[in-house]
mmCIF file of C-alpha atoms and ligand atoms in Angstrom:
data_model
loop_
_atom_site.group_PDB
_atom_site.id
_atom_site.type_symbol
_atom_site.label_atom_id
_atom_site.label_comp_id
_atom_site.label_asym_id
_atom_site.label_seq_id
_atom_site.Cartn_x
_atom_site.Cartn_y
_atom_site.Cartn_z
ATOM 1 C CA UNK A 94 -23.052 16.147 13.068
ATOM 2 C CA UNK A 95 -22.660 17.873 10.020
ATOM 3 C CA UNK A 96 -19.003 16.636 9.341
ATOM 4 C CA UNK A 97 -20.694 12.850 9.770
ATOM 5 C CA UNK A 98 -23.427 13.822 7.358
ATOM 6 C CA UNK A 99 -21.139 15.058 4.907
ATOM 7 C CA UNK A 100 -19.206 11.937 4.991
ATOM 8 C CA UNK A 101 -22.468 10.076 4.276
ATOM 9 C CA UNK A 102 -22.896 12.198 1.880
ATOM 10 C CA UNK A 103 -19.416 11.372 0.260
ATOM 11 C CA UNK A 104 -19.803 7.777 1.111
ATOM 12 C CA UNK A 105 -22.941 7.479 -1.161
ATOM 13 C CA UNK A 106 -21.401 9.464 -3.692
ATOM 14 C CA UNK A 107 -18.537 7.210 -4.532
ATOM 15 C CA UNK A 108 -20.671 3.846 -4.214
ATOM 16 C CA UNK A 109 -22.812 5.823 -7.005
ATOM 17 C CA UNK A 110 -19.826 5.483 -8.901
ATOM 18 C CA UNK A 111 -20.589 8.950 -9.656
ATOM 19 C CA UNK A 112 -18.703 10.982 -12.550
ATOM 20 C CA UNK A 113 -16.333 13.163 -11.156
ATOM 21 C CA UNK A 114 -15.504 15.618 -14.365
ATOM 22 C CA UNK A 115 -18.464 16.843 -14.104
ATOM 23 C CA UNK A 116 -18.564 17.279 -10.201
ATOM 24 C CA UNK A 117 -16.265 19.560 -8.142
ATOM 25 C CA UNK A 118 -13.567 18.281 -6.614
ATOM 26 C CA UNK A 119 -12.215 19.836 -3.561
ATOM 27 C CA UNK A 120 -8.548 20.616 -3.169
ATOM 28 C CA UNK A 121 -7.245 19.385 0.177
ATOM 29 C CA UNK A 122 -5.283 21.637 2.352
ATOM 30 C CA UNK A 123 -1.900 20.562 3.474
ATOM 31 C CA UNK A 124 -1.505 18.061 5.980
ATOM 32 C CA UNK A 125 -4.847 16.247 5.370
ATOM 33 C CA UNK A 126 -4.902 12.973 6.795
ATOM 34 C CA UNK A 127 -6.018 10.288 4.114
ATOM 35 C CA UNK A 128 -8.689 7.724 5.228
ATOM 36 C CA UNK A 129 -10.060 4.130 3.585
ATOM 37 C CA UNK A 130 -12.704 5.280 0.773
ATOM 38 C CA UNK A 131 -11.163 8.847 -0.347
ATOM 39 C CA UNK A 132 -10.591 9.027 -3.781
ATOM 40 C CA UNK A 133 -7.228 10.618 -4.719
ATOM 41 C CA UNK A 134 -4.715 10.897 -7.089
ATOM 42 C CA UNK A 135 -1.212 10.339 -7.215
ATOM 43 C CA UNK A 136 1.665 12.516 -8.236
ATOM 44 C CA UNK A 137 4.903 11.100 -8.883
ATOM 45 C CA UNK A 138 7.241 13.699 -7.256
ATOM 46 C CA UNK A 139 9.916 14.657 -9.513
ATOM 47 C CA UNK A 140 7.875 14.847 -13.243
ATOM 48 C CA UNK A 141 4.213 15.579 -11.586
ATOM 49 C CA UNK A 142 2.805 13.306 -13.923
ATOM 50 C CA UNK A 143 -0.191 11.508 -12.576
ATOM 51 C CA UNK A 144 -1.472 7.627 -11.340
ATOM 52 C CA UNK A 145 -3.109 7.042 -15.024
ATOM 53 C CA UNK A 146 -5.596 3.787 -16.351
ATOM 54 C CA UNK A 147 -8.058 3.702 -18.680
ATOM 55 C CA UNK A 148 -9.711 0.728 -20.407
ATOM 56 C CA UNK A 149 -6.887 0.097 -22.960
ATOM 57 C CA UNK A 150 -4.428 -3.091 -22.634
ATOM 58 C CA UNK A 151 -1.064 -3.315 -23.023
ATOM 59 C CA UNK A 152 0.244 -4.595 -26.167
ATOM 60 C CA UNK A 153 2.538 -6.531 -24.301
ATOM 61 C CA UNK A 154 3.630 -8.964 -21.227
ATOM 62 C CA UNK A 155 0.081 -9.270 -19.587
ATOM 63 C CA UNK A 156 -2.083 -8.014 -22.034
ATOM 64 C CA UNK A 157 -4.050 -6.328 -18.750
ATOM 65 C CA UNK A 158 -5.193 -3.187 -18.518
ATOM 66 C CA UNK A 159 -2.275 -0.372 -18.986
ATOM 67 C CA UNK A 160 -1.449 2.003 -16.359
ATOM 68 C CA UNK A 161 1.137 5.187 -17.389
ATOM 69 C CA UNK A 162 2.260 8.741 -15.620
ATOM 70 C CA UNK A 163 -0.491 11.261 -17.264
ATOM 71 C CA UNK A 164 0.549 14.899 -17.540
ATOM 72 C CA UNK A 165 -2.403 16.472 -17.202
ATOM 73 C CA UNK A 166 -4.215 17.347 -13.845
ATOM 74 C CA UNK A 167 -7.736 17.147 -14.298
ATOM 75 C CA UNK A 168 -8.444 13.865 -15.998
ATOM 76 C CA UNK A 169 -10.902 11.816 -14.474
ATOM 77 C CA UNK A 170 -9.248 8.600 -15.129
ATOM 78 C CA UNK A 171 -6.606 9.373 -12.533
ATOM 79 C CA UNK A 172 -8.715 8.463 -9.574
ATOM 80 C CA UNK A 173 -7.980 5.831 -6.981
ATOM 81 C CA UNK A 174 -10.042 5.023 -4.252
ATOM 82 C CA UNK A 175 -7.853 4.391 -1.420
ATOM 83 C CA UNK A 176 -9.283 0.585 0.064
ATOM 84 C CA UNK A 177 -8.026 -1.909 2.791
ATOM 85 C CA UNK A 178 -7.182 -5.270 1.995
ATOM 86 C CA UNK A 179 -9.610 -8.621 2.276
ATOM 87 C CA UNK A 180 -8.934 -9.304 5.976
ATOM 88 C CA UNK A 181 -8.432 -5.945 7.200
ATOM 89 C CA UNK A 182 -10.756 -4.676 10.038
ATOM 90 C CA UNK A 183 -9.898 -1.008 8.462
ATOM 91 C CA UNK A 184 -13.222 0.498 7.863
ATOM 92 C CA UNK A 185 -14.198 3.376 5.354
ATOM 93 C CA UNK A 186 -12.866 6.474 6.970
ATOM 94 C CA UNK A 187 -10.500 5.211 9.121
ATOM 95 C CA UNK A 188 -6.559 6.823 9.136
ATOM 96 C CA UNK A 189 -3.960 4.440 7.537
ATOM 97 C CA UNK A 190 -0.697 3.962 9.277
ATOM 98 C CA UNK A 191 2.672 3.925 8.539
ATOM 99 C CA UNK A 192 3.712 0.197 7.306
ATOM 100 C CA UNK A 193 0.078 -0.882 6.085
ATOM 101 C CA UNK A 194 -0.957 -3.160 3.306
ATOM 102 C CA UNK A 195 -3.526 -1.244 1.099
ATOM 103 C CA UNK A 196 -5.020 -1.545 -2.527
ATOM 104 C CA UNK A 197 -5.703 0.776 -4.981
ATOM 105 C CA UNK A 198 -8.605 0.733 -7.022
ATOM 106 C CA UNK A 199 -8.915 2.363 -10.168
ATOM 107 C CA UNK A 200 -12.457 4.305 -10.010
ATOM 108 C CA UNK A 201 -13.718 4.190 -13.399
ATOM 109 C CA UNK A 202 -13.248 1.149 -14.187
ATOM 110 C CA UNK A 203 -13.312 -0.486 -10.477
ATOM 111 C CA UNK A 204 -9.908 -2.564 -11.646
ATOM 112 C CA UNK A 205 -7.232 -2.921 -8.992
ATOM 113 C CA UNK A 206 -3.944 -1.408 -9.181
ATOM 114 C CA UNK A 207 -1.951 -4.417 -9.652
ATOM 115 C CA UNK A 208 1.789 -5.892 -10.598
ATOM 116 C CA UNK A 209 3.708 -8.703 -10.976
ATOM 117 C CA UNK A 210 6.686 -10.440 -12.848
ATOM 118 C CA UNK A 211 5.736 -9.614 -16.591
ATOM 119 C CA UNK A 212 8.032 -7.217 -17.890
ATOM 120 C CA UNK A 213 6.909 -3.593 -17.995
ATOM 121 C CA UNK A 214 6.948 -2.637 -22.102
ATOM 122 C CA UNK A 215 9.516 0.228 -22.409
ATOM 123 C CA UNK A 216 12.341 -0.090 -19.536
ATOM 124 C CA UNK A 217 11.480 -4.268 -18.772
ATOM 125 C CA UNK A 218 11.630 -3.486 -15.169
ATOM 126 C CA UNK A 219 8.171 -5.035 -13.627
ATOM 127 C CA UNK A 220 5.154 -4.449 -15.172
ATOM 128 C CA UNK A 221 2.129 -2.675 -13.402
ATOM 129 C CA UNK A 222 -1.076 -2.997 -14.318
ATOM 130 C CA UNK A 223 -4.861 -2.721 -13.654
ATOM 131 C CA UNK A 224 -6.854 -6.414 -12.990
ATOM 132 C CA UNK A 225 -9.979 -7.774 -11.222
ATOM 133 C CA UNK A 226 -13.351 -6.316 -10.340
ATOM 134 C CA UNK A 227 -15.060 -5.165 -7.373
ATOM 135 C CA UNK A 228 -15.919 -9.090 -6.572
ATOM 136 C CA UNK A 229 -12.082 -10.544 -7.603
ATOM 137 C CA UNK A 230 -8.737 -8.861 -6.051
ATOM 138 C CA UNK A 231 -5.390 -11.084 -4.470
ATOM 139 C CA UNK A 232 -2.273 -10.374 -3.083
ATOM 140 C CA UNK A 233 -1.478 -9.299 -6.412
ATOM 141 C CA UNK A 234 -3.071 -6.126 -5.195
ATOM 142 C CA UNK A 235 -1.213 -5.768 -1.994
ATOM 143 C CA UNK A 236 0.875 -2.429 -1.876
ATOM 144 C CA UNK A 237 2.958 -1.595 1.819
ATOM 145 C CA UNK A 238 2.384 2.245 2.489
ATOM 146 C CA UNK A 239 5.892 3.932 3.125
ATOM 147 C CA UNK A 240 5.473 7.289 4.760
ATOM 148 C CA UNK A 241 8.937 8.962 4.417
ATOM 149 C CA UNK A 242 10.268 10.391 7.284
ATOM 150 C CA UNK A 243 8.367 9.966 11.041
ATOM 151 C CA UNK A 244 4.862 10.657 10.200
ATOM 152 C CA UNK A 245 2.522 7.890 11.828
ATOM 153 C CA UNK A 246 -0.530 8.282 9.615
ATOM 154 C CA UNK A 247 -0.632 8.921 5.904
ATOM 155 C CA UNK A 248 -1.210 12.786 5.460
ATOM 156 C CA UNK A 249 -1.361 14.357 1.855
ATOM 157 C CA UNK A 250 1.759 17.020 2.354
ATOM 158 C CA UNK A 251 4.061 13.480 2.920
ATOM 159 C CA UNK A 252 6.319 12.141 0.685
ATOM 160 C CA UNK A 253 5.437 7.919 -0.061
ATOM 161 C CA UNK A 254 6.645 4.938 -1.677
ATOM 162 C CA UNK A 255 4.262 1.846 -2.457
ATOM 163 C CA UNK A 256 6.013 -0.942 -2.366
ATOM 164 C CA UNK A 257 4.329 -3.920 -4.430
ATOM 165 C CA UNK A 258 3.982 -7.084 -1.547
ATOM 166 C CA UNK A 259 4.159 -10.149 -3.951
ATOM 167 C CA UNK A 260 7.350 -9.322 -5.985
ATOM 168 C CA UNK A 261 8.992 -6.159 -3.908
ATOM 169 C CA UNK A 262 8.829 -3.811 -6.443
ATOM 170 C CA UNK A 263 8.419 0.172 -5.240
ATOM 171 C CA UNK A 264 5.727 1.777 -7.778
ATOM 172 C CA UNK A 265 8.015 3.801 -10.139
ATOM 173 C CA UNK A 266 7.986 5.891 -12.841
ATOM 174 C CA UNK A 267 10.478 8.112 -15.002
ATOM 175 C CA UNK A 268 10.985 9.753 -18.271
ATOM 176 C CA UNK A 269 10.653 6.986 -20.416
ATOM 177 C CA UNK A 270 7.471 8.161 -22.801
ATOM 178 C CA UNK A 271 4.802 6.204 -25.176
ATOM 179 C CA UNK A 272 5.164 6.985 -28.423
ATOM 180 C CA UNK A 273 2.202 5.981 -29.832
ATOM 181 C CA UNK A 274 -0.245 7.157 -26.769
ATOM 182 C CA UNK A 275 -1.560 10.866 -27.281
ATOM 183 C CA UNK A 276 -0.676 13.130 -25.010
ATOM 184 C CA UNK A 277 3.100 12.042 -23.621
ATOM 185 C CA UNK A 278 2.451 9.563 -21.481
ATOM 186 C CA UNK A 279 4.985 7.924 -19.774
ATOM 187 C CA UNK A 280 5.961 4.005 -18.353
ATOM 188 C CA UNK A 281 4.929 3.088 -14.565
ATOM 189 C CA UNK A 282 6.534 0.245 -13.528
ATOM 190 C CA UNK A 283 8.003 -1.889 -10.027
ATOM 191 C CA UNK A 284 11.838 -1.209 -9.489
ATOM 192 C CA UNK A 285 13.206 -3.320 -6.503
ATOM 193 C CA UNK A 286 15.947 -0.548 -5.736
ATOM 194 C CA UNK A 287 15.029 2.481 -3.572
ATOM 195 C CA UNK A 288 15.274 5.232 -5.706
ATOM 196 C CA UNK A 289 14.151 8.902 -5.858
ATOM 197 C CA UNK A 290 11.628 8.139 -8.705
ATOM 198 C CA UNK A 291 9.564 5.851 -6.631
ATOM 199 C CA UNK A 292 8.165 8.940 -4.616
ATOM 200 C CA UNK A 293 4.534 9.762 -4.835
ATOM 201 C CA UNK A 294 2.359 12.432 -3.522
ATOM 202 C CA UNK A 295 -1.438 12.228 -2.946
ATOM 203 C CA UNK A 296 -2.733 15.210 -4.958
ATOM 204 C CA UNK A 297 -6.093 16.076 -5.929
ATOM 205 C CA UNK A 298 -9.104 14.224 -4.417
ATOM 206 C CA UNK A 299 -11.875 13.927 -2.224
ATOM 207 C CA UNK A 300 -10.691 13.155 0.967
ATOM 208 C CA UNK A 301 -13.461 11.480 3.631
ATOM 209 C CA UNK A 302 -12.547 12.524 6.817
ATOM 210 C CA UNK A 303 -11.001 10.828 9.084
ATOM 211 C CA UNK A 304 -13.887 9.232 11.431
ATOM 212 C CA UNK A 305 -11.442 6.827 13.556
ATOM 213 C CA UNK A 306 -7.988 7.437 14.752
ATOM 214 C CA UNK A 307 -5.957 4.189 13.904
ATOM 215 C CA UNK A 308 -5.781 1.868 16.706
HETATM 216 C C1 NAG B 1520 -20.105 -8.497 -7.683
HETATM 217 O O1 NAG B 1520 -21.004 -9.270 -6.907
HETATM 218 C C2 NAG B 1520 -22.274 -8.672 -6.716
HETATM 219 C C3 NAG B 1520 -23.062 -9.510 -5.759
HETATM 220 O O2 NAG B 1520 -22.991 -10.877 -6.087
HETATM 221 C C4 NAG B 1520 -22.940 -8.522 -8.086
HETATM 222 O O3 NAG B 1520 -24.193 -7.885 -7.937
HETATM 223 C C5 NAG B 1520 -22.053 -7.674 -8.982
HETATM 224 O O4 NAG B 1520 -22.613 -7.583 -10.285
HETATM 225 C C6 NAG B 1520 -20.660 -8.252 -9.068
HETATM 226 N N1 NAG B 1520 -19.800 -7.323 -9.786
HETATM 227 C C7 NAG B 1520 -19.011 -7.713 -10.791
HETATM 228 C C8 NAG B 1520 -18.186 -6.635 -11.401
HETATM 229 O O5 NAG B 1520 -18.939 -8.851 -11.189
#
């Protein structure tokens, strides 16, 4: 009873659209199991950096909202709220398995994470970017979870790769920096190949528990 009330409680909180600098933000233990509706962030394994949008477009390719590897931890614009896709009978709080199709959207400014065959503006691998609105999302949107190794539902001590469903691209990041953003940001973009710098983390976030088991 008081675990489902404190998932209403969450549940209300993030259709608020509530500010969450100003609001604690509790750390998840190891081996929490990530549902539909928690709002995390993503570290790219080997530089740390974090999942990064704000409302600023790229200069180049799409012209659609820019999304970069941040360095710091506790910026606000790093938040994604974990959804299902259009057709999905995946309800908030349920566990997401192995192999599903998922979207990200960007919390502040409810923009999905999104990619497709622009090129990205530093390496001109695939760009990735932030598009639609709570009311407009496509396949554009569509990322497959890849748990490495054998777990069965996505937990937050796992190591993942998204791999973008229209063009194949695995969400990626590296060294490659903007010069003329504050604060060393670097390039996220879609690679095709499998590489180690297409591993991400979930990190800080409010994590709804898990109501259903997946089916
Ligand atoms: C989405 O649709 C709802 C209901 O029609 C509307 O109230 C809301 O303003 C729309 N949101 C956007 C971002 O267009």
């Amino acid at each position: 009873m008081a675990l489902s009330l404190f998932a209403l409680a969450i549940f209300l909180f993030l259709n608020l659209d509530a500010d969450f600098s100003s609001t604690p933000v509790s750390a998840a233990s190891e081996g929490v199991q990530i549902s539909y509706g928690s709002a995390i962030k993503l570290m790219h394994e080997r530089t740390k950096f974090r999942l990064h949008s704000h409302d600023v477009p790229y200069g180049s390719g799409s012209g659609q909202q820019s999304v970069t590897g941040f360095p710091g931890v506790d910026d606000a614009n790093s938040y994604w709220i974990v959804r299902s896709v259009l057709d999905s009978p995946a309800k908030q709080g349920d566990a997401i398995k192995a192999g599903s199709i998922i979207r990200l959207q960007h919390m502040r400014t409810r923009r999905w994470l999104h990619s497709h065959l622009h090129a990205s503006p530093i390496s001109g691998n695939l760009e990735v970017s932030c598009f639609g609105d709570d009311n407009n999302s496509d396949t554009g949107d569509y990322w497959k979870l890849e748990i490495e190794g054998n777990g069965k539902t996505w937990r937050q001590d796992q190591r993942i790769r998204l791999r973008h469903v229209d063009t194949a691209g695995y969400l990626h990041s590296h060294d490659k920096k903007y010069t003329r953003i504050a604060g060393g940001q670097q390039e996220v973009c879609g690679v095709r190949e499998k590489r180690p710098d297409n591993v991400w983390l979930a990190a800080e976030g409010v994590y709804l528990p898990v109501t259903t088991e997946s089916k």
